[in-house]
mmCIF file of C-alpha atoms in Angstrom:
data_model
loop_
_atom_site.group_PDB
_atom_site.id
_atom_site.type_symbol
_atom_site.label_atom_id
_atom_site.label_comp_id
_atom_site.label_asym_id
_atom_site.label_seq_id
_atom_site.Cartn_x
_atom_site.Cartn_y
_atom_site.Cartn_z
ATOM 1 C CA MET A 13 -0.029 0.021 -0.054
ATOM 2 C CA THR A 14 1.414 3.445 -0.740
ATOM 3 C CA THR A 15 1.776 5.782 2.027
ATOM 4 C CA PRO A 16 -1.452 8.000 2.272
ATOM 5 C CA TYR A 17 -0.357 11.938 1.465
ATOM 6 C CA VAL A 18 -2.296 14.763 3.490
ATOM 7 C CA ILE A 19 -2.299 18.332 2.200
ATOM 8 C CA GLY A 20 -3.358 20.855 4.460
ATOM 9 C CA ILE A 21 -3.885 24.741 3.645
ATOM 10 C CA GLY A 22 -4.169 27.147 6.602
ATOM 11 C CA ASN A 23 -2.418 30.369 8.130
ATOM 12 C CA ALA A 24 1.291 30.145 8.290
ATOM 13 C CA VAL A 25 2.140 31.980 11.610
ATOM 14 C CA MET A 26 5.621 31.927 12.961
ATOM 15 C CA ASP A 27 5.456 31.800 16.878
ATOM 16 C CA VAL A 28 7.790 34.248 18.433
ATOM 17 C CA ILE A 29 7.936 32.638 21.921
ATOM 18 C CA ALA A 30 9.724 34.404 24.812
ATOM 19 C CA PRO A 31 10.013 34.317 28.611
ATOM 20 C CA THR A 32 8.993 37.647 30.511
ATOM 21 C CA ASP A 33 7.372 38.766 33.586
ATOM 22 C CA ASP A 34 3.911 40.219 34.785
ATOM 23 C CA ALA A 35 5.704 43.746 35.308
ATOM 24 C CA ARG A 36 6.616 43.678 31.521
ATOM 25 C CA LEU A 37 3.517 42.729 30.473
ATOM 26 C CA GLU A 38 1.866 45.369 32.271
ATOM 27 C CA ALA A 39 4.512 48.099 30.971
ATOM 28 C CA LEU A 40 4.014 46.920 27.297
ATOM 29 C CA GLY A 41 0.169 47.160 27.560
ATOM 30 C CA VAL A 42 -0.227 43.330 26.848
ATOM 31 C CA GLN A 43 -3.143 41.284 28.333
ATOM 32 C CA LYS A 44 -2.295 38.284 29.975
ATOM 33 C CA GLY A 45 -3.228 34.786 29.273
ATOM 34 C CA ILE A 46 -5.500 35.747 25.935
ATOM 35 C CA MET A 47 -4.830 35.706 22.163
ATOM 36 C CA GLN A 48 -5.213 39.506 20.668
ATOM 37 C CA LEU A 49 -5.137 40.458 17.170
ATOM 38 C CA ILE A 50 -2.963 43.351 16.599
ATOM 39 C CA GLU A 51 -1.727 45.594 13.662
ATOM 40 C CA ARG A 52 1.745 45.449 11.793
ATOM 41 C CA GLU A 53 3.218 48.444 13.743
ATOM 42 C CA ARG A 54 2.294 47.097 17.299
ATOM 43 C CA SER A 55 3.750 43.811 16.315
ATOM 44 C CA GLU A 56 7.174 45.440 15.206
ATOM 45 C CA TYR A 57 6.873 47.510 18.520
ATOM 46 C CA LEU A 58 6.609 44.137 20.501
ATOM 47 C CA MET A 59 9.104 42.159 18.631
ATOM 48 C CA ALA A 60 11.760 44.793 19.437
ATOM 49 C CA ALA A 61 10.234 44.804 23.082
ATOM 50 C CA GLN A 62 10.923 41.178 23.149
ATOM 51 C CA ALA A 63 14.501 41.560 21.930
ATOM 52 C CA ASP A 64 15.017 44.358 24.364
ATOM 53 C CA ASP A 65 13.697 42.294 27.447
ATOM 54 C CA HIS A 66 17.204 41.349 29.197
ATOM 55 C CA GLY A 67 15.540 40.594 32.594
ATOM 56 C CA PRO A 68 16.910 37.783 34.817
ATOM 57 C CA GLY A 69 16.697 34.381 33.527
ATOM 58 C CA ARG A 70 15.555 35.727 29.985
ATOM 59 C CA SER A 71 16.536 33.554 27.067
ATOM 60 C CA GLN A 72 16.549 34.959 23.452
ATOM 61 C CA ALA A 73 13.182 34.214 21.429
ATOM 62 C CA ARG A 74 12.465 30.894 19.985
ATOM 63 C CA LEU A 75 10.996 30.787 16.530
ATOM 64 C CA VAL A 76 8.527 27.888 15.866
ATOM 65 C CA PRO A 77 6.538 27.588 13.054
ATOM 66 C CA GLY A 78 2.888 27.608 14.050
ATOM 67 C CA GLY A 79 -0.525 27.967 12.637
ATOM 68 C CA SER A 80 -3.694 25.494 13.548
ATOM 69 C CA VAL A 81 -3.289 23.214 10.311
ATOM 70 C CA ALA A 82 0.148 23.498 9.960
ATOM 71 C CA ASN A 83 0.442 21.991 13.685
ATOM 72 C CA THR A 84 -2.089 19.369 12.464
ATOM 73 C CA LEU A 85 0.273 18.338 9.568
ATOM 74 C CA ALA A 86 3.296 18.394 11.554
ATOM 75 C CA GLY A 87 1.641 15.901 13.929
ATOM 76 C CA ILE A 88 0.313 13.801 10.940
ATOM 77 C CA GLY A 89 3.714 13.829 9.481
ATOM 78 C CA SER A 90 5.475 12.450 13.168
ATOM 79 C CA MET A 91 3.115 9.625 12.868
ATOM 80 C CA GLY A 92 4.855 8.642 9.317
ATOM 81 C CA LEU A 93 2.412 10.179 6.767
ATOM 82 C CA LYS A 94 3.680 12.209 3.593
ATOM 83 C CA THR A 95 2.444 16.107 4.265
ATOM 84 C CA ALA A 96 2.627 19.174 2.365
ATOM 85 C CA PHE A 97 1.400 22.470 3.612
ATOM 86 C CA ILE A 98 0.107 25.271 1.395
ATOM 87 C CA GLY A 99 0.584 28.318 3.003
ATOM 88 C CA ARG A 100 1.665 32.084 2.396
ATOM 89 C CA VAL A 101 4.884 33.790 3.879
ATOM 90 C CA ALA A 102 7.057 36.865 2.575
ATOM 91 C CA ASN A 103 10.543 36.574 1.890
ATOM 92 C CA ASP A 104 11.661 38.055 5.017
ATOM 93 C CA ALA A 105 13.798 36.157 7.930
ATOM 94 C CA LEU A 106 10.746 34.862 9.487
ATOM 95 C CA GLY A 107 9.346 33.536 6.408
ATOM 96 C CA GLN A 108 12.645 31.965 5.209
ATOM 97 C CA SER A 109 12.869 30.262 8.888
ATOM 98 C CA TYR A 110 9.120 29.161 8.366
ATOM 99 C CA ALA A 111 9.572 27.526 5.197
ATOM 100 C CA THR A 112 13.164 26.137 6.044
ATOM 101 C CA GLN A 113 11.594 24.785 9.348
ATOM 102 C CA THR A 114 8.730 23.259 8.045
ATOM 103 C CA GLU A 115 10.844 21.414 5.180
ATOM 104 C CA ALA A 116 13.300 20.122 7.876
ATOM 105 C CA ALA A 117 10.562 18.714 9.960
ATOM 106 C CA GLY A 118 9.265 16.630 7.009
ATOM 107 C CA THR A 119 6.417 18.506 5.755
ATOM 108 C CA VAL A 120 6.541 19.889 2.158
ATOM 109 C CA PHE A 121 6.090 23.721 1.846
ATOM 110 C CA VAL A 122 4.547 24.072 -1.300
ATOM 111 C CA ASN A 123 4.704 27.571 -2.248
ATOM 112 C CA PRO A 124 8.123 29.654 -2.087
ATOM 113 C CA PRO A 125 8.365 32.646 -0.127
ATOM 114 C CA ILE A 126 7.058 35.722 -1.722
ATOM 115 C CA GLY A 127 9.460 38.776 -2.495
ATOM 116 C CA GLY A 128 8.720 42.588 -3.652
ATOM 117 C CA ASP A 129 6.476 44.635 -1.835
ATOM 118 C CA GLN A 130 4.421 42.340 0.268
ATOM 119 C CA LEU A 131 2.933 42.258 3.723
ATOM 120 C CA PRO A 132 5.425 40.845 6.050
ATOM 121 C CA THR A 133 5.227 37.320 7.484
ATOM 122 C CA SER A 134 2.748 36.607 9.858
ATOM 123 C CA ARG A 135 3.806 36.259 13.542
ATOM 124 C CA SER A 136 2.120 35.828 16.889
ATOM 125 C CA ILE A 137 4.668 37.204 19.496
ATOM 126 C CA ILE A 138 3.971 34.855 22.476
ATOM 127 C CA MET A 139 4.928 36.108 25.910
ATOM 128 C CA VAL A 140 5.524 33.554 28.701
ATOM 129 C CA THR A 141 5.132 34.465 32.506
ATOM 130 C CA PRO A 142 6.919 32.092 35.119
ATOM 131 C CA ASP A 143 3.290 30.710 35.960
ATOM 132 C CA GLY A 144 3.646 29.415 32.369
ATOM 133 C CA GLU A 145 0.997 31.530 30.991
ATOM 134 C CA ARG A 146 1.003 32.489 27.340
ATOM 135 C CA SER A 147 0.100 35.848 26.195
ATOM 136 C CA MET A 148 -0.275 35.991 22.403
ATOM 137 C CA ASN A 149 -0.251 39.091 20.315
ATOM 138 C CA THR A 150 -0.926 37.962 16.701
ATOM 139 C CA TYR A 151 -0.235 39.669 13.456
ATOM 140 C CA LEU A 152 -2.152 37.855 10.658
ATOM 141 C CA GLY A 153 0.218 39.727 7.719
ATOM 142 C CA ILE A 154 0.530 37.951 4.103
ATOM 143 C CA SER A 155 -0.848 34.425 5.250
ATOM 144 C CA ALA A 156 -4.296 36.106 5.416
ATOM 145 C CA GLU A 157 -4.013 37.176 1.865
ATOM 146 C CA LEU A 158 -3.562 33.524 0.644
ATOM 147 C CA GLY A 159 -5.966 32.903 -2.644
ATOM 148 C CA PRO A 160 -6.878 30.538 -5.294
ATOM 149 C CA ASP A 161 -3.590 31.620 -7.239
ATOM 150 C CA ASP A 162 -1.456 29.614 -4.191
ATOM 151 C CA VAL A 163 -3.388 26.578 -5.066
ATOM 152 C CA ASN A 164 -1.547 24.658 -8.087
ATOM 153 C CA PRO A 165 -3.994 21.460 -8.866
ATOM 154 C CA ALA A 166 -0.691 19.322 -9.910
ATOM 155 C CA VAL A 167 0.109 19.356 -6.171
ATOM 156 C CA PHE A 168 -2.888 17.321 -5.408
ATOM 157 C CA GLN A 169 -1.664 14.192 -7.675
ATOM 158 C CA GLY A 170 -1.225 11.264 -5.443
ATOM 159 C CA ALA A 171 -2.991 13.128 -2.441
ATOM 160 C CA GLY A 172 -5.622 10.970 -0.374
ATOM 161 C CA TRP A 173 -6.380 13.722 1.849
ATOM 162 C CA LEU A 174 -7.065 17.655 2.231
ATOM 163 C CA PHE A 175 -7.621 19.612 5.533
ATOM 164 C CA LEU A 176 -8.403 23.073 5.738
ATOM 165 C CA GLU A 177 -8.366 25.696 8.305
ATOM 166 C CA GLY A 178 -11.947 27.374 9.029
ATOM 167 C CA TYR A 179 -9.900 30.886 9.927
ATOM 168 C CA LEU A 180 -8.762 31.194 6.677
ATOM 169 C CA PHE A 181 -12.427 31.648 5.494
ATOM 170 C CA ASP A 182 -12.585 35.288 6.788
ATOM 171 C CA LYS A 183 -11.645 36.585 3.523
ATOM 172 C CA PRO A 184 -13.345 35.949 -0.318
ATOM 173 C CA LYS A 185 -9.952 34.861 -1.444
ATOM 174 C CA GLY A 186 -9.388 32.366 1.171
ATOM 175 C CA LYS A 187 -13.022 30.949 0.421
ATOM 176 C CA GLU A 188 -11.814 30.679 -3.453
ATOM 177 C CA ALA A 189 -8.916 28.758 -2.434
ATOM 178 C CA PHE A 190 -10.729 26.359 -0.514
ATOM 179 C CA LEU A 191 -13.194 25.905 -3.220
ATOM 180 C CA LYS A 192 -10.665 25.452 -5.639
ATOM 181 C CA ALA A 193 -8.225 22.829 -3.412
ATOM 182 C CA ALA A 194 -11.629 20.894 -2.724
ATOM 183 C CA LYS A 195 -12.183 20.551 -6.508
ATOM 184 C CA SER A 196 -8.245 19.557 -7.129
ATOM 185 C CA CYS A 197 -8.549 16.971 -4.313
ATOM 186 C CA HIS A 198 -11.728 15.350 -5.453
ATOM 187 C CA GLU A 199 -10.499 15.216 -9.057
ATOM 188 C CA ALA A 200 -7.374 13.506 -7.828
ATOM 189 C CA GLY A 201 -9.503 10.998 -6.051
ATOM 190 C CA GLY A 202 -9.061 12.367 -2.508
ATOM 191 C CA GLN A 203 -11.140 13.226 0.452
ATOM 192 C CA ALA A 204 -11.599 17.024 1.423
ATOM 193 C CA GLY A 205 -12.634 18.237 4.952
ATOM 194 C CA ILE A 206 -12.169 21.328 7.344
ATOM 195 C CA ALA A 207 -12.000 22.065 10.924
ATOM 196 C CA LEU A 208 -14.642 24.858 11.835
ATOM 197 C CA SER A 209 -11.906 26.621 14.033
ATOM 198 C CA ASP A 210 -13.932 29.018 16.076
ATOM 199 C CA PRO A 211 -17.444 29.765 16.780
ATOM 200 C CA PHE A 212 -16.894 33.202 16.004
ATOM 201 C CA CYS A 213 -15.707 32.328 12.548
ATOM 202 C CA VAL A 214 -18.880 30.256 12.038
ATOM 203 C CA ASP A 215 -21.085 33.341 12.938
ATOM 204 C CA ARG A 216 -19.507 35.404 10.780
ATOM 205 C CA HIS A 217 -19.785 33.228 7.620
ATOM 206 C CA ARG A 218 -22.673 30.816 8.796
ATOM 207 C CA GLU A 219 -24.246 30.466 5.204
ATOM 208 C CA ASP A 220 -21.254 29.754 3.363
ATOM 209 C CA PHE A 221 -19.767 27.189 6.116
ATOM 210 C CA ARG A 222 -23.432 25.655 5.679
ATOM 211 C CA LYS A 223 -22.807 25.187 1.944
ATOM 212 C CA LEU A 224 -19.151 23.834 2.540
ATOM 213 C CA VAL A 225 -20.393 21.308 5.080
ATOM 214 C CA ALA A 226 -23.151 20.418 2.579
ATOM 215 C CA GLY A 227 -21.380 20.458 -0.687
ATOM 216 C CA PRO A 228 -17.563 19.733 -1.129
ATOM 217 C CA MET A 229 -16.561 18.636 2.290
ATOM 218 C CA ASP A 230 -16.215 14.572 2.847
ATOM 219 C CA TYR A 231 -15.328 15.133 6.673
ATOM 220 C CA VAL A 232 -15.933 17.956 9.121
ATOM 221 C CA ILE A 233 -14.476 18.592 12.406
ATOM 222 C CA GLY A 234 -16.117 20.866 15.240
ATOM 223 C CA ASN A 235 -16.625 21.061 18.921
ATOM 224 C CA VAL A 236 -19.876 21.652 20.711
ATOM 225 C CA HIS A 237 -20.063 25.462 20.130
ATOM 226 C CA GLU A 238 -19.004 25.477 16.704
ATOM 227 C CA TRP A 239 -21.790 22.956 15.450
ATOM 228 C CA THR A 240 -24.664 24.496 17.613
ATOM 229 C CA SER A 241 -23.577 27.849 16.435
ATOM 230 C CA LEU A 242 -23.285 26.545 12.675
ATOM 231 C CA TYR A 243 -27.035 25.454 13.032
ATOM 232 C CA GLN A 244 -28.447 28.252 15.447
ATOM 233 C CA THR A 245 -29.486 25.840 18.005
ATOM 234 C CA THR A 246 -28.365 25.075 21.612
ATOM 235 C CA ASP A 247 -29.478 21.479 21.144
ATOM 236 C CA LEU A 248 -26.096 19.606 19.921
ATOM 237 C CA GLU A 249 -28.113 16.441 18.904
ATOM 238 C CA ALA A 250 -30.199 18.728 16.447
ATOM 239 C CA ALA A 251 -27.112 20.242 15.005
ATOM 240 C CA LEU A 252 -25.527 16.894 14.264
ATOM 241 C CA ALA A 253 -28.633 15.703 12.883
ATOM 242 C CA GLN A 254 -28.501 18.665 10.192
ATOM 243 C CA ALA A 255 -24.936 18.018 9.711
ATOM 244 C CA VAL A 256 -25.343 14.250 9.050
ATOM 245 C CA ALA A 257 -27.993 14.789 6.392
ATOM 246 C CA VAL A 258 -25.609 16.762 4.288
ATOM 247 C CA CYS A 259 -22.275 15.396 5.078
ATOM 248 C CA GLY A 260 -20.571 11.848 4.989
ATOM 249 C CA THR A 261 -18.387 12.206 8.173
ATOM 250 C CA VAL A 262 -19.283 14.496 11.213
ATOM 251 C CA ILE A 263 -16.753 14.657 14.189
ATOM 252 C CA CYS A 264 -17.448 16.535 17.530
ATOM 253 C CA THR A 265 -15.283 17.143 20.247
ATOM 254 C CA ARG A 266 -16.786 17.812 23.722
ATOM 255 C CA SER A 267 -14.174 19.296 26.108
ATOM 256 C CA GLY A 268 -13.232 16.639 28.587
ATOM 257 C CA ASP A 269 -16.039 14.398 27.132
ATOM 258 C CA ASP A 270 -16.105 11.343 24.845
ATOM 259 C CA ALA A 271 -15.851 12.511 21.084
ATOM 260 C CA ILE A 272 -18.828 11.636 18.652
ATOM 261 C CA LEU A 273 -18.083 10.317 15.192
ATOM 262 C CA ILE A 274 -20.398 9.505 12.771
ATOM 263 C CA ARG A 275 -20.223 8.290 9.157
ATOM 264 C CA GLU A 276 -22.784 6.798 6.850
ATOM 265 C CA GLY A 277 -25.038 5.576 9.220
ATOM 266 C CA GLU A 278 -22.572 4.473 11.985
ATOM 267 C CA ARG A 279 -22.251 6.343 15.244
ATOM 268 C CA VAL A 280 -19.656 5.827 17.795
ATOM 269 C CA THR A 281 -17.927 7.685 20.656
ATOM 270 C CA ALA A 282 -14.035 7.843 21.483
ATOM 271 C CA PRO A 283 -13.328 8.006 24.967
ATOM 272 C CA VAL A 284 -10.794 10.893 25.997
ATOM 273 C CA HIS A 285 -7.698 10.498 27.635
ATOM 274 C CA ARG A 286 -7.886 12.789 30.868
ATOM 275 C CA VAL A 287 -4.572 14.379 31.904
ATOM 276 C CA VAL A 288 -3.951 17.594 33.942
ATOM 277 C CA PRO A 289 -3.076 20.083 31.143
ATOM 278 C CA VAL A 290 0.398 21.946 31.004
ATOM 279 C CA ASP A 291 -0.409 23.827 28.278
ATOM 280 C CA ALA A 292 -3.846 23.523 26.193
ATOM 281 C CA THR A 293 -2.139 24.973 23.051
ATOM 282 C CA GLY A 294 -2.942 22.421 20.292
ATOM 283 C CA ALA A 295 -5.111 20.153 21.633
ATOM 284 C CA GLY A 296 -7.806 20.456 18.849
ATOM 285 C CA ASP A 297 -4.928 20.828 16.174
ATOM 286 C CA GLN A 298 -3.382 17.255 17.216
ATOM 287 C CA PHE A 299 -6.886 15.509 17.978
ATOM 288 C CA ALA A 300 -7.372 16.088 14.040
ATOM 289 C CA ALA A 301 -4.100 14.981 13.290
ATOM 290 C CA GLY A 302 -4.845 11.442 15.198
ATOM 291 C CA LEU A 303 -8.095 11.624 13.504
ATOM 292 C CA ILE A 304 -6.930 12.124 9.956
ATOM 293 C CA TYR A 305 -3.891 9.582 10.441
ATOM 294 C CA GLY A 306 -6.425 6.807 11.423
ATOM 295 C CA LEU A 307 -9.050 7.727 8.684
ATOM 296 C CA ALA A 308 -6.058 7.990 5.972
ATOM 297 C CA THR A 309 -4.928 4.587 7.243
ATOM 298 C CA GLY A 310 -8.329 2.914 6.722
ATOM 299 C CA ALA A 311 -8.667 2.345 11.002
ATOM 300 C CA PRO A 312 -12.418 2.036 12.187
ATOM 301 C CA LEU A 313 -14.287 4.653 12.851
ATOM 302 C CA GLN A 314 -13.864 4.431 16.407
ATOM 303 C CA ALA A 315 -9.933 3.700 16.645
ATOM 304 C CA ALA A 316 -9.441 6.691 14.564
ATOM 305 C CA GLY A 317 -11.389 8.994 16.981
ATOM 306 C CA ARG A 318 -9.400 7.221 19.992
ATOM 307 C CA MET A 319 -6.186 8.108 17.973
ATOM 308 C CA GLY A 320 -7.320 11.760 17.974
ATOM 309 C CA CYS A 321 -7.849 11.816 21.607
ATOM 310 C CA ILE A 322 -4.545 10.225 22.514
ATOM 311 C CA ALA A 323 -2.742 12.800 20.230
ATOM 312 C CA ALA A 324 -4.416 15.553 22.126
ATOM 313 C CA ALA A 325 -3.786 14.345 25.214
ATOM 314 C CA GLU A 326 -0.095 14.116 24.675
ATOM 315 C CA VAL A 327 -0.096 17.748 23.422
ATOM 316 C CA ILE A 328 -1.428 19.277 26.239
ATOM 317 C CA SER A 329 0.831 17.342 28.615
ATOM 318 C CA HIS A 330 3.900 19.715 27.782
ATOM 319 C CA VAL A 331 4.669 23.102 26.541
ATOM 320 C CA GLY A 332 4.203 23.367 22.703
ATOM 321 C CA PRO A 333 1.523 22.467 20.202
ATOM 322 C CA ARG A 334 3.151 19.851 18.506
ATOM 323 C CA PRO A 335 3.684 16.097 19.779
ATOM 324 C CA GLU A 336 7.113 15.355 21.356
ATOM 325 C CA ARG A 337 7.259 11.597 21.037
ATOM 326 C CA ASP A 338 6.047 9.031 18.542
ATOM 327 C CA LEU A 339 2.305 8.639 19.356
ATOM 328 C CA ARG A 340 2.211 5.073 17.195
ATOM 329 C CA GLU A 341 3.878 3.424 20.349
ATOM 330 C CA ASP A 342 0.568 4.660 22.162
ATOM 331 C CA PHE A 343 -1.501 3.680 19.310
ATOM 332 C CA ARG A 344 0.025 -0.009 19.286
ATOM 333 C CA ALA A 345 0.066 -0.232 22.891
ATOM 334 C CA GLU A 346 -4.108 0.259 22.700
ATOM 335 C CA GLY A 347 -4.228 -2.192 19.670
ATOM 336 C CA LEU A 348 -5.106 0.598 17.462
ATOM 337 C CA ILE A 349 -2.548 -0.201 14.789
#
């Protein structure tokens, strides 16, 4: 059997991570423990402030490629599948590092960094206080400009799976890119899917998301809040019933509770593995990684869901949004592979 090949499309955001303290956050006007969207000028100011932060125990900022789908692909790749990422970075220091690190980690970075008078590479300036809280300041930059011209149908030859990020759906060009990618994937004989990403994102684009779920998407991953927002109901079962009526595979995560997976009349639950979270960043991204690995390798539906839960439990047990060990050992231990 040939190795399954997964392509993802999403925001290419460089995480710029450095330690700091509460006094410094206050001095810079950074709200602790949340993610804020910021403008370019503010991002440049915070990057400079981060570089100048020479307090006790400080280390230089680490550059870590991030973004939801990019994190999922890194997880899938660590499980041994071929992966490629369609994202948009500028030909600047952050963009070059993003592309180089992504390739070094085993994921093909499809589009080269873009030169000329462009927006800079997207970045999330993450300030970590001694209590482990991460205060994130995200400038969307060039990645939010991804459009259909960034999607080359030839890339999809041999690709069995496509995974899209709901966050990119905020702009018309992103929507066009998704539709072109789904068409290219289907023409190559593959399956296309999306993570709904955020209930606020769903609120802003409800009709378009409904059309995606009912149309080109073969599988959709969402949590309770995203599914109920999509169908404007407080009743999760009513929301899932509407989704299942139009989409082949529907997955619902429920924070701390078993995940629900429904595919062509089969309904199963996958038990979560409860751990005390060290850093919840990346839990949804790695659930998707384990799930897609299971689906792509032909695992039974419940086993695929369990793989997602195992991957999510691993990533919240340490700092950082990507797995730190070979999860296939855990899958084998549970008899899943």
